[in-house]
Amino acid sequence: MSGRRTVEEQLSRVLDAVRVVEQVTLPVADAAGRTLAAPAAAAHDIPLFDNSAMDGFAVRGADVASASEQNPVTLRVVADLPAGVALDPALGPGEAARIMTGSPTPTDADVIVPFEDTAGGLADSLGEVTVLRAPARPGVFVRRRGADLHAGDEVVHAGERLGPFQLAAAVAAGVEAVSVTRAPRVVVVSTGSELLGPGDAPVRGRIPDSNGPLLQQLVADADAEVVLVARVPDEPEAVGAVTAEATALGADVIVFTGGVSAGAYEPVRGAFDGGGQVDFSAVAMQPGKPQAFGVLEGGCLVFGLPGNPVSVAVSFEVFVRPALLAMQGRSEIHRPHAPFTADASWTPPPGRRQYLPAVVDLAARTVRPATAGGSGSHLAGGLARAHAFAIVPAEVETVAVGDVIDVMLVG
């Protein structure tokens, strides 16, 4: 393993070079998927007012404390409160208000009796109501103002992604605008004179460019913006030209696939090696051993990933995705990991940490390779079945059925 960097060493080099992008203020509805640069504070309480959790009757608890089927209590219904009304009817002893879920609870009421606990239910309920069961406890089925959040409380913390749940919570709390980081601008470049474009007829010696579409989706999943997708031949000049185009577009990141190894036709190495901006190294991992990384003069990060599709997927997850999330100020930049039990045996490569595309059974907590072909970095078909990577340490010689494996969940 001499001369190879560890995964941690390479990732540290990457993250040390990351700078958080600028922040902008956006209406909360336009900020979905963005990372908060500052906490979002509640503008008002949640709930906004005491309200009913059930369809039924708002009553004074003392009036119905003794109610039972053997000893029913009859109350006079003096108001009807559908959701959306602002009424606050007075309730005297022996009086009730019919109320629907979400409607403000009258100030004089301290408990809700559901329709199911009355003799007539919803039918014939606007004159009087007969209560057959006493409330289980004081205050039952009344949602109290501020029980969830109070005005001024943090709804979404800085560094969190404004996902669907967070967006809903912010809107519910009256948040109108949020301070977020903008989406990093990413250029995706596939290198290789052998690559075919979408729809091109297959030809001996040529293969479809699956890396471009793969990276487009992975970048979008990391909440970054793809501003250019390009495919260039194995010519250093072509790499230089697309790098200049990316710089003109204001790219924050360029991701190259292919052209970083030690072959005779390696355009990314030919364009950058020896220039001092991009470093080419071997990392003790499989797949993904050849890696390139650097920072251009204007601050744009350059990633050079191997060309095989599985290598691209692994390298992106291990190095590029954490960098993109760190650029957004995300508090958590790594995929979730969990232990799973091997449901098959396989032999990992010697001396390198393996990232094996895998299928997991969440109920049984088991993991197995996604393809019977093993761990070949060219086996793109297996990616369709993979929703995880099984991570096997470099010192492990054999994985046996029943072994506990660290699994990175990506699906």
Short mmCIF file of C-alpha atoms in Angstrom, two decimals:
data_model
loop_
_atom_site.label_atom_id
_atom_site.label_comp_id
_atom_site.label_asym_id
_atom_site.label_seq_id
_atom_site.Cartn_x
_atom_site.Cartn_y
_atom_site.Cartn_z
CA MET A 1 0.00 0.00 0.00
CA SER A 2 3.10 2.16 -0.14
CA GLY A 3 2.55 5.50 -1.85
CA ARG A 4 -1.23 5.28 -1.63
CA ARG A 5 -3.27 7.74 0.35
CA THR A 6 -5.98 6.58 2.66
CA VAL A 7 -9.56 7.57 1.90
CA GLU A 8 -9.48 9.82 4.96
CA GLU A 9 -6.33 11.59 3.80
CA GLN A 10 -7.78 12.29 0.36
CA LEU A 11 -11.10 13.46 1.78
CA SER A 12 -9.29 15.74 4.22
CA ARG A 13 -7.43 17.37 1.33
CA VAL A 14 -10.72 17.94 -0.43
CA LEU A 15 -12.60 19.37 2.55
CA ASP A 16 -9.69 21.61 3.54
CA ALA A 17 -10.06 23.32 0.16
CA VAL A 18 -13.82 23.85 0.40
CA ARG A 19 -15.17 27.34 0.93
CA VAL A 20 -18.84 27.98 1.70
CA VAL A 21 -20.66 29.73 -1.15
CA GLU A 22 -22.51 33.04 -0.72
CA GLN A 23 -25.80 33.27 1.09
CA VAL A 24 -28.99 34.78 -0.26
CA THR A 25 -32.39 35.62 1.23
CA LEU A 26 -35.33 33.92 -0.43
CA PRO A 27 -39.06 33.61 0.20
CA VAL A 28 -39.46 30.38 2.09
CA ALA A 29 -41.51 28.80 -0.71
CA ASP A 30 -38.62 29.40 -3.16
CA ALA A 31 -35.93 27.99 -0.85
CA ALA A 32 -36.81 24.30 -1.04
CA GLY A 33 -33.68 22.14 -1.10
CA ARG A 34 -31.41 24.93 0.03
CA THR A 35 -29.29 24.91 3.20
CA LEU A 36 -30.05 27.46 5.90
CA ALA A 37 -27.23 29.93 6.51
CA ALA A 38 -29.04 31.27 9.59
CA PRO A 39 -31.72 29.73 11.79
CA ALA A 40 -35.36 30.18 10.81
CA ALA A 41 -37.32 31.46 13.83
CA ALA A 42 -41.04 31.02 14.35
CA ALA A 43 -43.05 34.19 13.74
CA HIS A 44 -45.92 32.89 15.86
CA ASP A 45 -46.94 29.99 18.04
CA ILE A 46 -47.83 26.52 16.78
CA PRO A 47 -50.74 25.96 17.28
CA LEU A 48 -51.78 29.57 16.81
CA PHE A 49 -54.72 29.15 19.20
CA ASP A 50 -56.36 26.48 21.35
CA ASN A 51 -58.29 24.24 18.95
CA SER A 52 -60.14 20.98 18.78
CA ALA A 53 -58.40 17.73 17.90
CA MET A 54 -61.72 15.98 17.20
CA ASP A 55 -65.13 16.48 15.67
CA GLY A 56 -67.49 16.71 18.62
CA PHE A 57 -68.56 19.12 21.35
CA ALA A 58 -66.61 21.73 23.29
CA VAL A 59 -67.83 21.52 26.89
CA ARG A 60 -67.04 22.45 30.47
CA GLY A 61 -65.33 19.42 31.99
CA ALA A 62 -67.20 19.76 35.28
CA ASP A 63 -70.53 19.32 33.46
CA VAL A 64 -69.65 15.86 32.08
CA ALA A 65 -67.27 14.47 34.71
CA SER A 66 -69.86 11.93 35.86
CA ALA A 67 -71.32 11.00 32.48
CA SER A 68 -71.78 7.31 31.67
CA GLU A 69 -74.18 5.14 29.69
CA GLN A 70 -76.03 4.44 32.92
CA ASN A 71 -75.94 8.10 33.93
CA PRO A 72 -75.96 10.19 30.70
CA VAL A 73 -75.62 13.97 30.81
CA THR A 74 -77.68 16.15 28.48
CA LEU A 75 -76.31 19.56 27.44
CA ARG A 76 -77.87 22.40 25.45
CA VAL A 77 -75.99 23.16 22.21
CA VAL A 78 -75.68 26.95 21.88
CA ALA A 79 -73.19 27.34 19.02
CA ASP A 80 -71.83 25.62 15.93
CA LEU A 81 -68.11 26.03 15.18
CA PRO A 82 -66.85 24.75 11.81
CA ALA A 83 -63.13 25.11 11.06
CA GLY A 84 -62.13 28.61 10.01
CA VAL A 85 -64.46 30.60 12.23
CA ALA A 86 -63.21 33.15 14.78
CA LEU A 87 -66.20 32.90 17.12
CA ASP A 88 -65.70 32.53 20.86
CA PRO A 89 -69.17 31.79 22.21
CA ALA A 90 -69.80 31.97 25.93
CA LEU A 91 -70.70 28.65 27.55
CA GLY A 92 -72.65 28.60 30.77
CA PRO A 93 -73.26 25.58 33.00
CA GLY A 94 -74.97 22.81 31.03
CA GLU A 95 -74.11 24.31 27.66
CA ALA A 96 -71.96 23.04 24.77
CA ALA A 97 -70.78 24.07 21.31
CA ARG A 98 -70.67 21.70 18.39
CA ILE A 99 -67.10 21.92 17.03
CA MET A 100 -65.10 20.52 14.13
CA THR A 101 -61.43 19.53 14.07
CA GLY A 102 -59.14 22.57 13.96
CA SER A 103 -61.77 25.09 15.04
CA PRO A 104 -60.81 27.45 17.90
CA THR A 105 -61.94 26.13 21.26
CA PRO A 106 -64.26 28.45 23.20
CA THR A 107 -62.53 30.13 26.15
CA ASP A 108 -65.15 28.70 28.53
CA ALA A 109 -64.58 25.10 27.34
CA ASP A 110 -61.79 22.95 28.70
CA VAL A 111 -62.48 19.57 27.09
CA ILE A 112 -63.79 18.08 23.83
CA VAL A 113 -66.33 15.26 23.79
CA PRO A 114 -66.07 13.37 20.45
CA PHE A 115 -69.25 12.54 18.54
CA GLU A 116 -68.55 8.87 19.26
CA ASP A 117 -69.08 9.46 23.00
CA THR A 118 -72.59 10.90 22.54
CA ALA A 119 -75.98 9.31 21.99
CA GLY A 120 -76.88 11.01 18.72
CA GLY A 121 -73.45 11.59 17.21
CA LEU A 122 -73.35 14.10 14.37
CA ALA A 123 -77.04 13.61 13.59
CA ASP A 124 -79.47 15.73 15.54
CA SER A 125 -76.68 17.58 17.35
CA LEU A 126 -77.66 21.24 17.11
CA GLY A 127 -80.36 21.34 19.79
CA GLU A 128 -79.04 19.29 22.62
CA VAL A 129 -76.52 16.50 23.05
CA THR A 130 -76.47 13.52 25.38
CA VAL A 131 -72.99 12.60 26.61
CA LEU A 132 -72.55 8.87 27.36
CA ARG A 133 -68.90 8.78 28.44
CA ALA A 134 -66.93 11.13 30.65
CA PRO A 135 -63.65 12.53 29.27
CA ALA A 136 -60.65 10.36 30.05
CA ARG A 137 -58.74 13.27 31.56
CA PRO A 138 -58.89 17.06 31.91
CA GLY A 139 -58.13 18.92 28.68
CA VAL A 140 -58.52 15.86 26.46
CA PHE A 141 -58.67 16.59 22.71
CA VAL A 142 -57.83 20.27 23.16
CA ARG A 143 -54.69 21.32 21.27
CA ARG A 144 -53.14 24.08 23.34
CA ARG A 145 -51.64 27.21 21.81
CA GLY A 146 -47.84 26.98 21.60
CA ALA A 147 -47.75 23.29 22.56
CA ASP A 148 -45.43 22.61 19.59
CA LEU A 149 -43.47 25.88 19.21
CA HIS A 150 -43.52 29.40 20.59
CA ALA A 151 -42.83 32.58 18.63
CA GLY A 152 -39.07 33.07 18.46
CA ASP A 153 -38.21 29.36 18.72
CA GLU A 154 -35.90 27.95 16.05
CA VAL A 155 -37.95 25.98 13.55
CA VAL A 156 -35.07 24.96 11.28
CA HIS A 157 -31.46 25.19 12.43
CA ALA A 158 -28.59 26.71 10.47
CA GLY A 159 -26.88 24.03 8.41
CA GLU A 160 -30.06 22.06 7.85
CA ARG A 161 -31.56 21.36 4.46
CA LEU A 162 -34.97 22.89 3.84
CA GLY A 163 -36.63 19.63 2.84
CA PRO A 164 -40.38 18.97 2.63
CA PHE A 165 -40.84 18.51 6.38
CA GLN A 166 -38.72 21.54 7.28
CA LEU A 167 -40.45 23.68 4.66
CA ALA A 168 -43.87 22.72 6.01
CA ALA A 169 -42.79 23.49 9.57
CA ALA A 170 -41.40 26.88 8.58
CA VAL A 171 -44.60 27.84 6.74
CA ALA A 172 -46.71 26.65 9.68
CA ALA A 173 -44.66 28.87 11.97
CA GLY A 174 -45.22 31.94 9.80
CA VAL A 175 -41.68 32.15 8.42
CA GLU A 176 -41.78 34.33 5.30
CA ALA A 177 -38.14 34.43 4.18
CA VAL A 178 -34.98 32.50 5.00
CA SER A 179 -31.24 33.07 4.62
CA VAL A 180 -29.76 30.19 2.61
CA THR A 181 -26.64 29.37 0.66
CA ARG A 182 -27.00 29.34 -3.10
CA ALA A 183 -26.64 26.14 -5.09
CA PRO A 184 -23.03 25.39 -6.10
CA ARG A 185 -22.56 25.58 -9.87
CA VAL A 186 -21.14 22.34 -11.28
CA VAL A 187 -19.74 21.40 -14.67
CA VAL A 188 -19.74 17.70 -15.59
CA VAL A 189 -17.27 16.53 -18.22
CA SER A 190 -16.92 13.00 -19.59
CA THR A 191 -13.60 12.35 -21.32
CA GLY A 192 -12.92 9.62 -23.85
CA SER A 193 -12.75 9.32 -27.62
CA GLU A 194 -14.65 6.05 -27.27
CA LEU A 195 -17.79 7.65 -25.87
CA LEU A 196 -21.11 7.74 -27.69
CA GLY A 197 -23.80 10.31 -27.12
CA PRO A 198 -27.41 9.48 -26.21
CA GLY A 199 -29.14 7.80 -29.16
CA ASP A 200 -25.91 7.12 -31.08
CA ALA A 201 -25.84 3.69 -32.75
CA PRO A 202 -23.52 1.15 -31.07
CA VAL A 203 -20.21 0.65 -32.87
CA ARG A 204 -17.37 -1.75 -32.14
CA GLY A 205 -14.87 0.05 -29.91
CA ARG A 206 -17.36 2.72 -28.79
CA ILE A 207 -19.51 2.74 -25.63
CA PRO A 208 -22.37 4.90 -24.35
CA ASP A 209 -21.45 7.77 -22.07
CA SER A 210 -23.33 6.76 -18.92
CA ASN A 211 -21.12 8.86 -16.64
CA GLY A 212 -22.60 12.16 -17.76
CA PRO A 213 -26.22 11.24 -16.92
CA LEU A 214 -25.04 9.51 -13.72
CA LEU A 215 -23.27 12.62 -12.48
CA GLN A 216 -26.10 14.94 -13.51
CA GLN A 217 -28.45 13.05 -11.20
CA LEU A 218 -25.92 12.73 -8.37
CA VAL A 219 -25.15 16.44 -8.49
CA ALA A 220 -28.84 17.33 -8.44
CA ASP A 221 -29.36 14.94 -5.51
CA ALA A 222 -26.67 16.88 -3.65
CA ASP A 223 -28.71 20.09 -4.18
CA ALA A 224 -26.17 21.59 -6.58
CA GLU A 225 -26.84 23.04 -10.03
CA VAL A 226 -25.42 21.52 -13.21
CA VAL A 227 -24.56 24.44 -15.47
CA LEU A 228 -22.81 22.50 -18.24
CA VAL A 229 -22.55 18.88 -19.36
CA ALA A 230 -19.81 18.15 -21.88
CA ARG A 231 -18.12 15.21 -23.56
CA VAL A 232 -14.59 15.65 -24.91
CA PRO A 233 -12.11 13.39 -26.76
CA ASP A 234 -8.82 12.17 -25.31
CA GLU A 235 -7.03 15.44 -26.04
CA PRO A 236 -5.54 17.70 -23.34
CA GLU A 237 -6.47 20.72 -25.47
CA ALA A 238 -10.13 19.74 -25.29
CA VAL A 239 -9.89 19.51 -21.51
CA GLY A 240 -8.30 22.95 -21.42
CA ALA A 241 -11.03 24.42 -23.60
CA VAL A 242 -13.89 23.04 -21.48
CA THR A 243 -12.11 24.21 -18.33
CA ALA A 244 -11.99 27.73 -19.74
CA GLU A 245 -15.70 27.50 -20.61
CA ALA A 246 -16.51 26.33 -17.09
CA THR A 247 -14.56 29.23 -15.62
CA ALA A 248 -16.45 31.69 -17.82
CA LEU A 249 -19.72 30.22 -16.52
CA GLY A 250 -18.65 30.89 -12.94
CA ALA A 251 -18.46 27.21 -12.04
CA ASP A 252 -17.65 26.35 -8.45
CA VAL A 253 -16.80 22.73 -9.28
CA ILE A 254 -15.69 20.81 -12.36
CA VAL A 255 -16.02 17.03 -12.28
CA PHE A 256 -14.09 15.12 -14.94
CA THR A 257 -14.53 11.40 -15.50
CA GLY A 258 -11.77 9.41 -17.12
CA GLY A 259 -8.34 10.59 -18.20
CA VAL A 260 -6.71 10.54 -14.75
CA SER A 261 -4.87 7.21 -14.76
CA ALA A 262 -1.44 6.25 -16.07
CA GLY A 263 -2.31 5.23 -19.64
CA ALA A 264 -0.99 6.67 -22.87
CA TYR A 265 -4.09 8.77 -23.51
CA GLU A 266 -5.08 10.54 -20.30
CA PRO A 267 -6.36 14.03 -21.24
CA VAL A 268 -7.05 15.33 -17.72
CA ARG A 269 -3.57 14.34 -16.58
CA GLY A 270 -2.16 15.78 -19.78
CA ALA A 271 -3.93 19.10 -19.24
CA PHE A 272 -3.13 19.58 -15.54
CA ASP A 273 -0.25 17.35 -14.44
CA GLY A 274 2.82 19.38 -13.53
CA GLY A 275 0.92 22.64 -13.39
CA GLY A 276 0.72 22.67 -9.61
CA GLN A 277 -3.04 23.21 -9.40
CA VAL A 278 -4.32 19.65 -9.65
CA ASP A 279 -2.82 16.74 -7.72
CA PHE A 280 -2.93 13.18 -9.08
CA SER A 281 -2.78 10.39 -6.54
CA ALA A 282 -3.55 6.75 -5.83
CA VAL A 283 -6.03 6.13 -3.02
CA ALA A 284 -6.23 2.82 -1.18
CA MET A 285 -9.79 2.05 -2.25
CA GLN A 286 -11.55 -0.19 -4.75
CA PRO A 287 -12.98 0.97 -7.04
CA GLY A 288 -11.65 4.49 -7.40
CA LYS A 289 -7.90 4.14 -6.88
CA PRO A 290 -6.80 6.90 -9.33
CA GLN A 291 -8.02 10.29 -8.13
CA ALA A 292 -7.28 13.87 -9.10
CA PHE A 293 -8.15 16.95 -7.11
CA GLY A 294 -7.15 20.57 -7.11
CA VAL A 295 -8.18 24.20 -6.97
CA LEU A 296 -7.94 26.55 -9.94
CA GLU A 297 -6.72 30.11 -9.56
CA GLY A 298 -10.24 31.51 -9.22
CA GLY A 299 -11.16 29.02 -6.50
CA CYS A 300 -12.99 26.47 -8.67
CA LEU A 301 -12.57 22.92 -7.36
CA VAL A 302 -11.49 20.30 -9.89
CA PHE A 303 -12.24 16.61 -9.40
CA GLY A 304 -10.80 13.99 -11.70
CA LEU A 305 -12.56 10.65 -11.22
CA PRO A 306 -11.78 7.32 -12.86
CA GLY A 307 -13.76 6.54 -15.98
CA ASN A 308 -15.54 3.31 -15.11
CA PRO A 309 -19.14 3.93 -14.00
CA VAL A 310 -18.97 2.15 -10.64
CA SER A 311 -15.74 4.02 -9.88
CA VAL A 312 -17.51 7.27 -10.72
CA ALA A 313 -20.45 6.48 -8.44
CA VAL A 314 -18.19 5.48 -5.53
CA SER A 315 -15.79 8.40 -5.97
CA PHE A 316 -18.65 10.88 -6.11
CA GLU A 317 -20.20 9.54 -2.91
CA VAL A 318 -16.90 9.42 -1.04
CA PHE A 319 -15.32 12.70 -2.17
CA VAL A 320 -17.51 14.94 -4.35
CA ARG A 321 -20.83 14.79 -2.55
CA PRO A 322 -19.34 15.68 0.87
CA ALA A 323 -17.57 18.62 -0.75
CA LEU A 324 -20.76 19.90 -2.42
CA LEU A 325 -22.67 19.70 0.85
CA ALA A 326 -19.82 21.36 2.77
CA MET A 327 -19.86 24.18 0.20
CA GLN A 328 -23.49 24.77 1.14
CA GLY A 329 -22.70 24.89 4.86
CA ARG A 330 -24.57 21.65 5.51
CA SER A 331 -24.15 20.42 9.08
CA GLU A 332 -24.22 16.77 7.99
CA ILE A 333 -22.23 15.99 4.86
CA HIS A 334 -22.02 12.19 4.93
CA ARG A 335 -24.49 9.51 3.92
CA PRO A 336 -25.95 7.44 6.77
CA HIS A 337 -24.08 4.25 7.69
CA ALA A 338 -25.45 1.20 9.49
CA PRO A 339 -24.26 -2.34 10.28
CA PHE A 340 -25.78 -5.15 8.21
CA THR A 341 -25.15 -8.90 8.19
CA ALA A 342 -23.63 -10.40 5.03
CA ASP A 343 -26.12 -12.64 3.22
CA ALA A 344 -23.47 -13.88 0.78
CA SER A 345 -19.73 -14.43 0.74
CA TRP A 346 -17.24 -12.58 -1.42
CA THR A 347 -13.52 -11.82 -1.65
CA PRO A 348 -12.55 -8.13 -1.47
CA PRO A 349 -9.35 -6.84 -3.12
CA PRO A 350 -6.19 -7.12 -1.01
CA GLY A 351 -4.83 -3.99 0.67
CA ARG A 352 -7.63 -1.63 -0.37
CA ARG A 353 -10.90 -0.59 1.23
CA GLN A 354 -13.74 -1.94 -0.85
CA TYR A 355 -16.92 -0.05 -1.70
CA LEU A 356 -19.15 -2.74 -3.15
CA PRO A 357 -22.50 -1.87 -4.79
CA ALA A 358 -24.95 -3.78 -2.67
CA VAL A 359 -28.56 -4.71 -2.07
CA VAL A 360 -29.84 -4.50 1.49
CA ASP A 361 -32.89 -6.04 3.11
CA LEU A 362 -33.94 -3.44 5.66
CA ALA A 363 -36.28 -5.83 7.48
CA ALA A 364 -33.76 -8.65 7.79
CA ARG A 365 -30.79 -6.24 8.12
CA THR A 366 -28.82 -8.23 5.53
CA VAL A 367 -26.55 -7.16 2.66
CA ARG A 368 -25.31 -8.87 -0.49
CA PRO A 369 -23.49 -7.79 -3.69
CA ALA A 370 -25.73 -6.11 -6.25
CA THR A 371 -24.28 -8.17 -9.09
CA ALA A 372 -23.06 -11.73 -9.34
CA GLY A 373 -20.15 -10.39 -11.36
CA GLY A 374 -18.44 -9.19 -8.21
CA SER A 375 -16.82 -5.80 -7.74
CA GLY A 376 -15.67 -4.89 -11.25
CA SER A 377 -15.73 -1.12 -11.72
CA HIS A 378 -17.11 -1.54 -15.25
CA LEU A 379 -20.23 -3.44 -14.16
CA ALA A 380 -22.66 -0.57 -14.63
CA GLY A 381 -25.69 -2.86 -14.87
CA GLY A 382 -25.38 -3.75 -11.19
CA LEU A 383 -25.83 -0.11 -10.22
CA ALA A 384 -29.49 -0.38 -11.18
CA ARG A 385 -30.01 -2.88 -8.37
CA ALA A 386 -27.79 -1.17 -5.80
CA HIS A 387 -29.12 1.10 -3.09
CA ALA A 388 -26.10 0.89 -0.82
CA PHE A 389 -22.37 0.33 -0.72
CA ALA A 390 -20.91 -2.39 1.46
CA ILE A 391 -17.65 -1.05 2.92
CA VAL A 392 -15.01 -3.67 3.64
CA PRO A 393 -11.77 -2.63 5.42
CA ALA A 394 -8.48 -3.16 3.60
CA GLU A 395 -7.27 -5.79 6.07
CA VAL A 396 -10.28 -8.09 5.55
CA GLU A 397 -9.36 -11.00 3.26
CA THR A 398 -12.76 -12.68 2.97
CA VAL A 399 -16.34 -11.74 3.72
CA ALA A 400 -18.32 -14.73 4.97
CA VAL A 401 -22.07 -15.18 5.43
CA GLY A 402 -22.94 -13.84 8.86
CA ASP A 403 -20.16 -11.23 9.01
CA VAL A 404 -21.25 -7.77 10.13
CA ILE A 405 -20.52 -5.18 7.43
CA ASP A 406 -20.58 -1.38 7.53
CA VAL A 407 -23.04 -0.20 4.87
CA MET A 408 -23.43 3.26 3.33
CA LEU A 409 -27.08 3.77 2.42
CA VAL A 410 -27.59 5.77 -0.78
CA GLY A 411 -30.97 4.70 -2.13
#
